[in-house]
Coordinates of C-alpha atoms in Angstrom, one line a residue:
Chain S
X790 CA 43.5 -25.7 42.6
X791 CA 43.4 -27.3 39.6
X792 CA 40.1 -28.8 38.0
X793 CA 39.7 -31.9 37.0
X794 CA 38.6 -32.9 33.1
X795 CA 35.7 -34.9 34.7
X796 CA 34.3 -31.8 36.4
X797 CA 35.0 -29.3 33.6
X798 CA 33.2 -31.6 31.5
X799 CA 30.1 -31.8 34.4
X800 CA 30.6 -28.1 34.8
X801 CA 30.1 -27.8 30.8
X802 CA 27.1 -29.7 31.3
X803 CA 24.9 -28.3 34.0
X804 CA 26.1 -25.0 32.1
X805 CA 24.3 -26.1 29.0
X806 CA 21.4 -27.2 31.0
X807 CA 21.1 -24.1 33.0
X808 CA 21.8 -22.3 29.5
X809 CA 18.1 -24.1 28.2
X810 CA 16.0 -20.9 29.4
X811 CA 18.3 -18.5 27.3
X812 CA 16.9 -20.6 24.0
X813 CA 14.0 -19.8 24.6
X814 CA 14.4 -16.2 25.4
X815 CA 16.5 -16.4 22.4
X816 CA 13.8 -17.6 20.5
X817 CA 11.3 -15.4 21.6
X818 CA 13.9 -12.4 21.3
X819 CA 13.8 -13.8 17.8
X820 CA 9.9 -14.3 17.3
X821 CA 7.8 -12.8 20.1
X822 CA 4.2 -13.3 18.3
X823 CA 3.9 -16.6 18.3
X824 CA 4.3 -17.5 21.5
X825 CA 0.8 -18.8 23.2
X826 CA 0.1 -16.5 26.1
X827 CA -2.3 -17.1 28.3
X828 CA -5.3 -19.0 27.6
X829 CA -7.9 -16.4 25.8
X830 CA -7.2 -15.7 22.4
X831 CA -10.2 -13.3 21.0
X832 CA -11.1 -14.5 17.5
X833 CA -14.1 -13.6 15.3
X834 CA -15.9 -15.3 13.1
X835 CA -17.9 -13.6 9.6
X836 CA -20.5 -15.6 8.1
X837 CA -20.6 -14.8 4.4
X838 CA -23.7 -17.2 3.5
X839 CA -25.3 -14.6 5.9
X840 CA -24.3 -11.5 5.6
X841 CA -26.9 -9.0 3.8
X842 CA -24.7 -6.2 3.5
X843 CA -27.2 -4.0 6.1
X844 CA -24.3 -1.5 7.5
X845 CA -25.5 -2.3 11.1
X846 CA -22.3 -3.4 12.1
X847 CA -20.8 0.1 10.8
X848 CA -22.8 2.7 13.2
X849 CA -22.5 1.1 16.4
X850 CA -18.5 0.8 16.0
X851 CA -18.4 4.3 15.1
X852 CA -20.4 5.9 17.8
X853 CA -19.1 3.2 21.2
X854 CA -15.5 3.7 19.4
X855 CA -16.0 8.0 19.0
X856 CA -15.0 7.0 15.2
X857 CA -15.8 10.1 13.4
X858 CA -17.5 9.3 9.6
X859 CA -14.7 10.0 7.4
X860 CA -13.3 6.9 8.4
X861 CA -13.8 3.9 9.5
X862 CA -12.3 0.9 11.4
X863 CA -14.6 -2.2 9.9
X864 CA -16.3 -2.1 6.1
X865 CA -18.4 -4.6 4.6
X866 CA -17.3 -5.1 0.7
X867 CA -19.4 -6.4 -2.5
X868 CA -18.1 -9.8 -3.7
X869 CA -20.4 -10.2 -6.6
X870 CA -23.9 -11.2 -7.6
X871 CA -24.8 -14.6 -8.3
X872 CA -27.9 -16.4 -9.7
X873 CA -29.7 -18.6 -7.4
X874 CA -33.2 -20.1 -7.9
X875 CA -34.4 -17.0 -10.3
X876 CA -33.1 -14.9 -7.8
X877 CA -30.3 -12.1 -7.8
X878 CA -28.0 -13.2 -4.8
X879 CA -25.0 -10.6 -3.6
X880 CA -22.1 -11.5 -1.5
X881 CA -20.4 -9.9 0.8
X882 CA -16.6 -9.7 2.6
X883 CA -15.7 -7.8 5.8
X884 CA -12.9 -5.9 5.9
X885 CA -11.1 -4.7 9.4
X886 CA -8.0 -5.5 12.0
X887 CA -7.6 -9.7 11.2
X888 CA -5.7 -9.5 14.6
X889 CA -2.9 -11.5 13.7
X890 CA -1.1 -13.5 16.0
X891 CA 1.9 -12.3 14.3
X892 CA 1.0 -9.0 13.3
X893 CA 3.5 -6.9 10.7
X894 CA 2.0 -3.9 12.4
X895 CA 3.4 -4.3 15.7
X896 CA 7.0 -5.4 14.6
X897 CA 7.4 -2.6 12.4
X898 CA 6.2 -0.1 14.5
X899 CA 9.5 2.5 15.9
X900 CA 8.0 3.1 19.2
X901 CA 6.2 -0.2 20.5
X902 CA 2.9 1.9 19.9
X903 CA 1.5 -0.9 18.5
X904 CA 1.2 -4.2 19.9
X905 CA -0.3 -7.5 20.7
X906 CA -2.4 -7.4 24.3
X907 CA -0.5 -10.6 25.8
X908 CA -3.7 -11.7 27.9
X909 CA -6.3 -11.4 25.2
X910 CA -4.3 -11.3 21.7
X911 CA -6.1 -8.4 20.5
X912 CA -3.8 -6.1 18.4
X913 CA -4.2 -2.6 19.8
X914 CA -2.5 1.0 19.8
X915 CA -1.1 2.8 22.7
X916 CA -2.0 6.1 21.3
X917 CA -0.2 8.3 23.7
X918 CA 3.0 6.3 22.5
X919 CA 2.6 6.7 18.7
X920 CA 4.4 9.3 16.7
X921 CA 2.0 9.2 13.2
X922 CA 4.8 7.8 11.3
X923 CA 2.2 5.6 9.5
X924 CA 4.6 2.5 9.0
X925 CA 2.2 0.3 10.6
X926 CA -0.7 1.7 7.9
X927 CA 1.8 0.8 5.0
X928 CA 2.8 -2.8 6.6
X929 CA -0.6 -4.3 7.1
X930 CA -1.2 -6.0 4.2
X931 CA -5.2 -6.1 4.8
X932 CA -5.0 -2.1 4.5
X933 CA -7.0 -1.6 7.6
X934 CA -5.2 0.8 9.5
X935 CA -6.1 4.9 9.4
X936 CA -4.9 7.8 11.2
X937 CA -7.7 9.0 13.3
X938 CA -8.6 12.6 12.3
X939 CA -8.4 13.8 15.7
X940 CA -5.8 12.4 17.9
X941 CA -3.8 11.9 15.1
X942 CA -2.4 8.7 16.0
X943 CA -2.4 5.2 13.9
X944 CA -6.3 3.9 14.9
X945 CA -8.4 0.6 13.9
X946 CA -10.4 -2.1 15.3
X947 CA -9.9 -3.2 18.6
X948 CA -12.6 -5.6 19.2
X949 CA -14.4 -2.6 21.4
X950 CA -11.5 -3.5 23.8
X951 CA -11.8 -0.3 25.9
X952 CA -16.2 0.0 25.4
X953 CA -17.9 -3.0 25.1
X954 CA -15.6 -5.9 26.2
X955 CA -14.7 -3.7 29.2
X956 CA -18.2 -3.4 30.4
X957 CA -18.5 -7.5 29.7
X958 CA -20.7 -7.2 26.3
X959 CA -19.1 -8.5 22.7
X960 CA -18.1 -6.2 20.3
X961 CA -20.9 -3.5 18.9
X962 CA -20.9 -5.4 15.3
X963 CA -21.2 -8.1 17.0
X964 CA -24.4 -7.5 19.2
X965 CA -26.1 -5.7 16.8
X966 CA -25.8 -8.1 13.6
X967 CA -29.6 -9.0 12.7
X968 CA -28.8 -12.2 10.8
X969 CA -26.2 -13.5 13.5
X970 CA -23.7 -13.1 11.0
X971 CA -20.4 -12.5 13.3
X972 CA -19.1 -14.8 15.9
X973 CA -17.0 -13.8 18.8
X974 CA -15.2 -15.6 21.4
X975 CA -11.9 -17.0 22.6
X976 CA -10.6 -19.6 19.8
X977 CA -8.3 -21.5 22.5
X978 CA -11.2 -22.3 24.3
X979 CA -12.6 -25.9 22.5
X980 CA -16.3 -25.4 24.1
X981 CA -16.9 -21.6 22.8
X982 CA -19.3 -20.7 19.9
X983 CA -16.8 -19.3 18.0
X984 CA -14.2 -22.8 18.5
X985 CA -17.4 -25.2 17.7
X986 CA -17.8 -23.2 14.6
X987 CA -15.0 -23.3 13.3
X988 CA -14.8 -26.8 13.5
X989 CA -18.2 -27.2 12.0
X990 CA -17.4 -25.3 8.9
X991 CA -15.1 -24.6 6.4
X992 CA -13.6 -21.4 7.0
X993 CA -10.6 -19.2 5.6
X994 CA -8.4 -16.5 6.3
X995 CA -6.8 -13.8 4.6
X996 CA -3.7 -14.0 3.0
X997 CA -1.5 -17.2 5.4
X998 CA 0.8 -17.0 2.7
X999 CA 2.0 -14.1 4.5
X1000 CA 2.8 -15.5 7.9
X1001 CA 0.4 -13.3 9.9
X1002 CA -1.8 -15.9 11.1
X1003 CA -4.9 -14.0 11.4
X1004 CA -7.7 -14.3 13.9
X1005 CA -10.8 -13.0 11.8
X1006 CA -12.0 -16.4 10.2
X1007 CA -14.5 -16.1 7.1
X1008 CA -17.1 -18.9 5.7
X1009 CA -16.7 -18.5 2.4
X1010 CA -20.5 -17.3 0.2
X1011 CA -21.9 -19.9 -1.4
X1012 CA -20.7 -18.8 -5.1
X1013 CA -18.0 -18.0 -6.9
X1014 CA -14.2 -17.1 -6.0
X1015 CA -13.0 -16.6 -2.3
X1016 CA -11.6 -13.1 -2.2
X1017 CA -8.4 -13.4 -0.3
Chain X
X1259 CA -10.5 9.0 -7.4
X1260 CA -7.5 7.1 -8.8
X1261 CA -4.5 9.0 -10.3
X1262 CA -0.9 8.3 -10.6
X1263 CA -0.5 10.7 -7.4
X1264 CA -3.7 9.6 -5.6
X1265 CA -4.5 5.9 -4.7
X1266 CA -6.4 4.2 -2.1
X1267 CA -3.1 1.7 -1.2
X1268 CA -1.1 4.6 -1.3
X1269 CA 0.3 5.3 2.3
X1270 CA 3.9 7.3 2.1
X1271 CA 3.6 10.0 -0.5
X1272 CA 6.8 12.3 -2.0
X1273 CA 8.1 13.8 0.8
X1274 CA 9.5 10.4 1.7
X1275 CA 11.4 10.3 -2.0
X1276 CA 13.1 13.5 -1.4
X1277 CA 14.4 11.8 2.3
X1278 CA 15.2 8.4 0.7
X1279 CA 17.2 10.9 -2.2
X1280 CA 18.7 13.6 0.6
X1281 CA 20.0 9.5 3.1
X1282 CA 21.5 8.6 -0.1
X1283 CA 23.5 11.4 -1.1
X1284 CA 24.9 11.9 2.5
X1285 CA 25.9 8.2 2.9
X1286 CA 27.7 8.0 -1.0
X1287 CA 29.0 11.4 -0.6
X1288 CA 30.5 9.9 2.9
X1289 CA 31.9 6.6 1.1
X1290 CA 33.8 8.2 -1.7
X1291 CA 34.9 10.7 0.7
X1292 CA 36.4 7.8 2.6
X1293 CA 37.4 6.5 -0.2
X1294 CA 39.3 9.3 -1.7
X1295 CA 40.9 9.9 1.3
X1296 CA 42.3 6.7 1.8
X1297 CA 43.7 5.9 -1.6
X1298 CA 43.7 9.2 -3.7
X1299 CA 44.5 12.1 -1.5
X1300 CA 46.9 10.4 0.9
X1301 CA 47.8 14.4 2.3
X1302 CA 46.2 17.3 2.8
X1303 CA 43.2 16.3 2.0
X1304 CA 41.3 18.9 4.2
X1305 CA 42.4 21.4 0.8
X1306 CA 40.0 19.0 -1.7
X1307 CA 36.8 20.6 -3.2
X1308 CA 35.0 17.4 -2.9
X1309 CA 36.2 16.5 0.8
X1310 CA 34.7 19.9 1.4
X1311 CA 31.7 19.5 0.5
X1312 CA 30.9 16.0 1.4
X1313 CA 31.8 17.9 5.0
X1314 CA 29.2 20.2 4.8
X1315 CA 26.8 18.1 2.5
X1316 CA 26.7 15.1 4.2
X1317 CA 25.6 16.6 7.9
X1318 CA 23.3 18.4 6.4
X1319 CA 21.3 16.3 4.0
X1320 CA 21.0 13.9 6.8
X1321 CA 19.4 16.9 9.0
X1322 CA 17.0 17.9 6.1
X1323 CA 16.2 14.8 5.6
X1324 CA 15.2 13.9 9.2
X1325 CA 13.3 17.3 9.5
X1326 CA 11.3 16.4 6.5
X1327 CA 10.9 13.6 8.0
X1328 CA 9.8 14.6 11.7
X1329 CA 7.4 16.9 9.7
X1330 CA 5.6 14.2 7.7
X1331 CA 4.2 12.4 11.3
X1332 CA 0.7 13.2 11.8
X1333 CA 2.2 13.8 15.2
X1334 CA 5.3 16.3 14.5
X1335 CA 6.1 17.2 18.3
X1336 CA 6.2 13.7 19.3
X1337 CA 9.1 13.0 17.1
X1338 CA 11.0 12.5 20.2
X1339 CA 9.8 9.6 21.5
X1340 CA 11.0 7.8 18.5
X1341 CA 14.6 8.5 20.4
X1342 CA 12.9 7.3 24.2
X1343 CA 11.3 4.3 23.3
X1344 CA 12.9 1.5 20.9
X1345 CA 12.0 -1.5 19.0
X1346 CA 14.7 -3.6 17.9
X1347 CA 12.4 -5.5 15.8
X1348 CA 11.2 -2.4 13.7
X1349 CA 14.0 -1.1 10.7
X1350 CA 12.7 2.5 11.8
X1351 CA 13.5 2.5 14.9
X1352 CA 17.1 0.9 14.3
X1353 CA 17.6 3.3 11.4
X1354 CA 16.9 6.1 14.5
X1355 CA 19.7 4.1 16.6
X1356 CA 21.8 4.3 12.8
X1357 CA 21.5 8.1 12.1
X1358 CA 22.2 8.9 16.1
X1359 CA 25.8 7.3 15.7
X1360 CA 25.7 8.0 12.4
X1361 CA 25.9 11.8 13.2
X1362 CA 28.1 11.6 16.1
X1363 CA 30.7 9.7 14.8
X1364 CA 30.6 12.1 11.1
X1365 CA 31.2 14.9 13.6
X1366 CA 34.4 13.4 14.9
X1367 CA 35.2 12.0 11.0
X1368 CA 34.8 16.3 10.7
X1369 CA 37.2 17.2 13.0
X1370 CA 39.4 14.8 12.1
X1371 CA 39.7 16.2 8.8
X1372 CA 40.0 19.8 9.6
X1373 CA 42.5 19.4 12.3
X1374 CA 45.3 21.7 11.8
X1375 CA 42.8 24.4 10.5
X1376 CA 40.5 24.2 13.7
X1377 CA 43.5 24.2 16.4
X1378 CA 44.8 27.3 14.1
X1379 CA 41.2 29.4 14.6
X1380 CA 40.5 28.3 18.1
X1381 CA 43.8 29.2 20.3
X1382 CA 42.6 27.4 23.5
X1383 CA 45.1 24.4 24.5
X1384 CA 42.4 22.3 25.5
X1385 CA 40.5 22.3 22.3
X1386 CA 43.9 21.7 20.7
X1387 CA 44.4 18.6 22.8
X1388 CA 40.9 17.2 22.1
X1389 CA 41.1 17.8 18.6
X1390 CA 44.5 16.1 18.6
X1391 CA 43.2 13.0 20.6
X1392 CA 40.3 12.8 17.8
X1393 CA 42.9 13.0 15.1
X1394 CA 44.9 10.4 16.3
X1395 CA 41.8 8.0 15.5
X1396 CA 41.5 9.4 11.9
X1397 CA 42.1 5.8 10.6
X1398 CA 39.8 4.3 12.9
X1399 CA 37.3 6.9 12.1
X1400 CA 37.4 6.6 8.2
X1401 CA 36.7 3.0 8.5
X1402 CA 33.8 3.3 11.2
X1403 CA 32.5 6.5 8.8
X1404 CA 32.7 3.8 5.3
X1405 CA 30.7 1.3 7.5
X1406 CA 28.0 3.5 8.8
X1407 CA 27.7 5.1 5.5
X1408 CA 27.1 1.8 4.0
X1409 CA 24.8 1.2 6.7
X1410 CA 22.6 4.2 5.9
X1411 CA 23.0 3.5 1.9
X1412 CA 21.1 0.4 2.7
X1413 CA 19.1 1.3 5.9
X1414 CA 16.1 2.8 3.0
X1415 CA 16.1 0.1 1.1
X1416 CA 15.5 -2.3 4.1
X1417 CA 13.1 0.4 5.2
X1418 CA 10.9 -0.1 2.4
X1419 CA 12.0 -4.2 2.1
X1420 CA 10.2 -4.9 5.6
X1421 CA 6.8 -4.2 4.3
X1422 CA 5.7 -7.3 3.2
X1423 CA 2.0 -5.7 2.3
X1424 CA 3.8 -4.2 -1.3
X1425 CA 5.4 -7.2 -3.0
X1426 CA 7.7 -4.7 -5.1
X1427 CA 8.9 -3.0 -2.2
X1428 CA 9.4 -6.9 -0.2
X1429 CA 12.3 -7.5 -2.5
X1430 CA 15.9 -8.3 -1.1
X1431 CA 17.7 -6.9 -4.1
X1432 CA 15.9 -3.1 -2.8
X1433 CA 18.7 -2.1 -0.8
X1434 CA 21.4 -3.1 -2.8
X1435 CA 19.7 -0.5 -5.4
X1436 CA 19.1 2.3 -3.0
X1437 CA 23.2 1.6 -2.3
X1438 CA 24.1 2.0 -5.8
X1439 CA 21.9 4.7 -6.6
X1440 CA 23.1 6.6 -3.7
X1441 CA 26.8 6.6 -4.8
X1442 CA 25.2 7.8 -8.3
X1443 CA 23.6 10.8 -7.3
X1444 CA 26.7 11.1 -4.9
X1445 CA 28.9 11.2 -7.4
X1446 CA 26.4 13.7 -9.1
X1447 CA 26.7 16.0 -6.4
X1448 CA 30.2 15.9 -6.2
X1449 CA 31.3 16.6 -9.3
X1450 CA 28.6 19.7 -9.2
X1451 CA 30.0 20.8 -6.4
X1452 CA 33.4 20.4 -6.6
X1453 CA 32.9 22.6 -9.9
X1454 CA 30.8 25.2 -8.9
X1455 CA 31.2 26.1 -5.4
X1456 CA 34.9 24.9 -5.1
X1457 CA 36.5 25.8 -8.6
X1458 CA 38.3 22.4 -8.7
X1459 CA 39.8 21.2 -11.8
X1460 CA 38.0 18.6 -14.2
X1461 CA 41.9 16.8 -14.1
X1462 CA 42.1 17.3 -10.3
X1463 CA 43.0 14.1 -8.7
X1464 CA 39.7 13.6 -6.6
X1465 CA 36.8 14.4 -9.9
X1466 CA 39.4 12.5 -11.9
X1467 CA 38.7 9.4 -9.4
X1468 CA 35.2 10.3 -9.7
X1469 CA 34.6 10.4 -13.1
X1470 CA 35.7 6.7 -13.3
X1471 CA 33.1 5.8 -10.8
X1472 CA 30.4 6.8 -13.1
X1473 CA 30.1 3.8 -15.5
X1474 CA 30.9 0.9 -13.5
X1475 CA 27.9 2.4 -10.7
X1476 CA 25.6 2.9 -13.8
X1477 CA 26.1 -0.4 -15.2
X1478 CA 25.7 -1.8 -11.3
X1479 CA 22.3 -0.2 -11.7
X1480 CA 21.2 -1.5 -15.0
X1481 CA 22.0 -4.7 -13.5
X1482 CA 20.4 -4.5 -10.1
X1483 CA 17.3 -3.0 -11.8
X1484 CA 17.5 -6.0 -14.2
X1485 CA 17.5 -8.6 -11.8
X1486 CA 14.7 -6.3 -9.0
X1487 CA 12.1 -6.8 -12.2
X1488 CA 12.8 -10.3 -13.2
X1489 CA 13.1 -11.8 -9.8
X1490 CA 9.1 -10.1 -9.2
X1491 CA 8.5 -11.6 -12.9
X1492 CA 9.5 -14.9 -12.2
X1493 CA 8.1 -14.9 -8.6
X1494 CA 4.4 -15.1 -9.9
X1495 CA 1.5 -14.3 -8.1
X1496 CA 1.1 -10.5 -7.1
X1497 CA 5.0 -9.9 -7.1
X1498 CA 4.3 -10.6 -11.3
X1499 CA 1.3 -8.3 -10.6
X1500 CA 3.0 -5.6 -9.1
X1501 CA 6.0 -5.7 -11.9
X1502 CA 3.7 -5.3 -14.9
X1503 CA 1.7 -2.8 -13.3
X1504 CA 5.0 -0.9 -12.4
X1505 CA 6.4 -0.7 -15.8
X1506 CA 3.4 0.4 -17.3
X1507 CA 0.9 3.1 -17.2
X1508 CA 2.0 6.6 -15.5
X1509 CA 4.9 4.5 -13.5
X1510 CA 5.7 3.1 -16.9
X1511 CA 6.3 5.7 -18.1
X1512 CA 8.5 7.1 -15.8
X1513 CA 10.4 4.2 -15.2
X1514 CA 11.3 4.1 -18.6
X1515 CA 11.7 7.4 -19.4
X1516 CA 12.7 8.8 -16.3
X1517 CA 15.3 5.9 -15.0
X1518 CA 16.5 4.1 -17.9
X1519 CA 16.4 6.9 -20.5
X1520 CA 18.0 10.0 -18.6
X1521 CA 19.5 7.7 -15.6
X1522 CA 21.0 4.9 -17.0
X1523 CA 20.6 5.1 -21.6
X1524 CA 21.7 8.7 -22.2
X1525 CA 25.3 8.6 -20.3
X1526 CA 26.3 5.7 -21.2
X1527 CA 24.9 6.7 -25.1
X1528 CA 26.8 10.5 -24.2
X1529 CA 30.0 8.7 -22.8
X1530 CA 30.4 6.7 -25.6
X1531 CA 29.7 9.6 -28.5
X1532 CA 30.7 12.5 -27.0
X1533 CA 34.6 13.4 -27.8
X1534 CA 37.4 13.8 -25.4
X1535 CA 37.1 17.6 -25.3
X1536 CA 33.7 17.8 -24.8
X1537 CA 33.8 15.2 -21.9
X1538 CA 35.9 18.1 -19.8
X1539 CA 33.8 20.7 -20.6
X1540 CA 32.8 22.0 -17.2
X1541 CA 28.8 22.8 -18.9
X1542 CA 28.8 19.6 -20.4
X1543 CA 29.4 17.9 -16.5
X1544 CA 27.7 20.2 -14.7
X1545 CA 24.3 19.6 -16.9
X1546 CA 24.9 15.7 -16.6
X1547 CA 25.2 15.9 -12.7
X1548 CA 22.1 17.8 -12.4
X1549 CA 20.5 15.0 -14.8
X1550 CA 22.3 12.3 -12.7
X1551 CA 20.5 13.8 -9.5
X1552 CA 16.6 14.1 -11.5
X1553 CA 17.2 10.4 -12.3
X1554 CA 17.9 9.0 -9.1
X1555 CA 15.0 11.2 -7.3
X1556 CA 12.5 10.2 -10.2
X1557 CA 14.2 6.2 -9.1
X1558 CA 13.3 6.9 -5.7
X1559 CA 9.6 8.4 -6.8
X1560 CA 9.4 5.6 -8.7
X1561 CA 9.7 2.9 -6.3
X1562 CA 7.6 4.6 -3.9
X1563 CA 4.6 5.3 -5.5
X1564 CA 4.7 1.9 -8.2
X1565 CA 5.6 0.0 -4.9
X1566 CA 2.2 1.1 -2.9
X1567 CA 0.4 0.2 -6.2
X1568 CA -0.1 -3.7 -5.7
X1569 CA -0.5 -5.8 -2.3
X1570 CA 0.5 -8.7 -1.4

């Protein structure tokens, strides 16, 4: 019996080699949402130099997504009017799920209701799992999350996850924009629309400061302030 | 369609103050229980008004204030699955892990207390020997009851402190606030309590202790408040936003009259004017605990509702 220092000390050291997994379940244990999973990573892009504030984008997503009309889970907001060539010129933002890669929604929320889809990053609701406790309403800090009237549970955009995307089609907004104003795609893949635009342009996102890293990208009107 | 009441940031309305008031109470009711018990009423303290109620108050705040709570989902009957399905990442659902052992261990701290009176009304041997074996823990218990209250005093606060959407309610010195004001309308309660329902003495040992709690914990809270308000000032940006729009307006208004004037000015203004004699008067303390106890719910109003004003 008896061991040796030389193989205590070897024995120490293939421990702390076989112990290099448990970092980074450690770490993730610590910070699941930033991991990379998977190689799609839905993004969407919202051109602001083209946006005409028509309200296409609102009807479709409420009649694929059974949204009824008191609320809604995208809104397109006014960002001022500007003078350009004689001409009255009006801005717009869009306003719905940024689908953070580390969203405060999902690590609030009591139940795991919430949560990031690992194989697509889209930020979705198990709505047979959520109570209505509206924690994840009061913790997103783009205010985009509403109980829906009926089920009762916490409800927003999903990128038309369960209607649209399932049947292999992009998001209703994004299909029915006349002026081509959204971009969809996956952002981790460098030959999409969505990745060569991105690169092409300057574009921001909503509140970074925050450390949500959000996935809905904005090109910024052509006048005044960005509205973060 | 913007009032003081109404607002579209507005997520968690009052019935959420009167939980974060009814948490507080049980968990510094449960602290200077402990407390009293430890170092003031080294015997018999089963006999004290105020270790009576914080017996029955305590339990049942926490219940209230859990089915207030269970009825403010917009999904009541699935309140259960908040006790299935965790999240260690969420404060909720550790403050659901909190409040289970919480409960279970201020059951035992119960027992503990009440002893010799329970093996005297229930003549079964085997309840006698359980009781007995909890009893023999009653150390063990207090200090596991003073941690756990602690816990809960703070649990709110860090409740409130994860959303980091409402840069007045994202502040670390939050919980530390909801502590102190706790023991305040703890103390409050007591001393209403131990008066009214228990006919205790003003010089009894235990309100005696109490009373001396009441300025340090007011000055605490003039201090806490102090440094929650400059720390948003000084942080710039929205957090300055969220500070000046809290302490003006409605809110404003509140705040200052509400917290500083009734809460925090006028006993420290009454305790420094008012006479020996009058100090004792049992009207005199009952009207101040029932002030003490507005203050600290219009507090808790008052950080919920100026806190959903501004985002981040």
């Amino acid at each position: 019996m008896g061991v040796s220092r030389r193989g205590f000390i070897m024995g120490i050291g293939g421990a702390a080699l076989a112990a290099n997994p448990i970092n980074r379940i450690l770490a993730e244990v610590i910070n699941p949402q930033t991991l990379v999973i998977g190689n799609i990573r839905y993004g969407m892009v919202h051109d602001e130099t083209k946006c005409i504030c028509c309200r296409a984008c609102i009807l479709p997503c409420h009649r694929e997504n059974k949204v009824p009309a008191e609320v809604t889970r995208l809104d397109s907001l006014d960002n001022g009017t500007y003078r350009e060539l004689n001409k009255n010129s009006r801005q717009f933002v869009r306003k719905s799920c940024q689908h953070c890669d580390n969203p405060p929604c999902v690590a609030v929320c009591p139940t795991g209701a919430s949560y990031k889809d690992p194989k697509t990053g889209i930020v979705d609701v198990h709505h047979d799992r959520c109570v209505g406790c509206r924690y994840c309403l009061a913790a997103c800090p783009y205010h985009v999350r509403f109980i829906h009237p009926l089920s009762k549970t916490a409800d927003k955009c999903n990128f038309c996850r369960d209607t649209n995307l399932a049947a292999g089609k992009p998001p209703a907004c994004v299909a029915i924009c006349p002026v081509k104003a959204l971009t969809f795609g996956n952002l981790d893949d460098p030959d999409s629309d969505i990745a060569k635009l991105i690169a092409s342009k300057t574009v921001y996102r909503n509140k970074l400061y925050l450390g949500t890293s959000p996935k809905l990208y904005h090109i910024a009107g052509k006048f005044g302030e960005i509205r973060g | 369609m913007n009032t003081a009441f109404h607002f579209d940031t507005l997520v968690w309305d009052w019935p959420i103050a009167v939980y974060l008031l009814l948490i507080g109470i049980s968990s510094g009711m449960v602290i200077i229980a402990v407390l009293l018990k430890r170092y003031i009423l080294v015997v018999n303290a089963a006999d004290d008004g105020v270790i009576k109620a914080t017996t029955i108050i305590a339990p049942l705040t926490v219940i209230l204030g859990l089915v207030i709570l269970i009825f403010h989902l917009a999904r009541s009957w699935t309140f259960w699955y908040l006790m299935v399905f965790y999240n260690p990442h969420s404060i909720m659902s550790l403050g659901v892990m909190l409040f289970q052992i919480y409960m279970a261990v201020l059951i035992l701290w119960i027992i503990a207390i009440y002893q010799a009176k329970i093996s005297d009304i229930i003549n079964l041997a085997w309840v006698s020997r359980l009781v007995r074996l909890i009893a023999k823990g009653e150390r063990g218990l207090d200090i596991i009851m003073i941690f756990l209250a602690v816990l809960l005093g703070v649990y709110t606060g860090f409740l409130l402190l994860a959303l980091k959407s409402y840069p007045l309610l994202n502040n670390p010195v939050l919980p530390l606030l909801f502590l102190a004001s706790g023991l305040t309308s703890a103390v409050a309660m007591a001393i209403l309590c131990g008066l009214m329902f228990y006919k205790q003495s003003v010089h009894s040992p235990s309100l005696a202790f109490i009373h001396k709690l009441e300025l340090p914990l007011i000055i605490m809270e003039f201090g806490l408040l102090a440094v929650f308000f400059i720390g948003l000032i000084f942080g710039g940006g929205q957090k300055e936003v969220a500070a000046t729009t809290a302490l003006r307006g409605f809110w404003g208004a509140v705040f200052w009259l509400g917290v500083m004037g009734l809460g925090i000015l006028l006993p420290i203004a009454l305790k420094l004017l008012c006479s020996e004699r009058t100090k004792f008067n049992k009207a005199y303390l009952v009207t101040m605990s029932a002030i003490g106890l507005c203050s600290v719910f219009i507090l808790r109003m008052f950080i919920l509702y100026a806190g959903q004003m501004v985002m981040a």
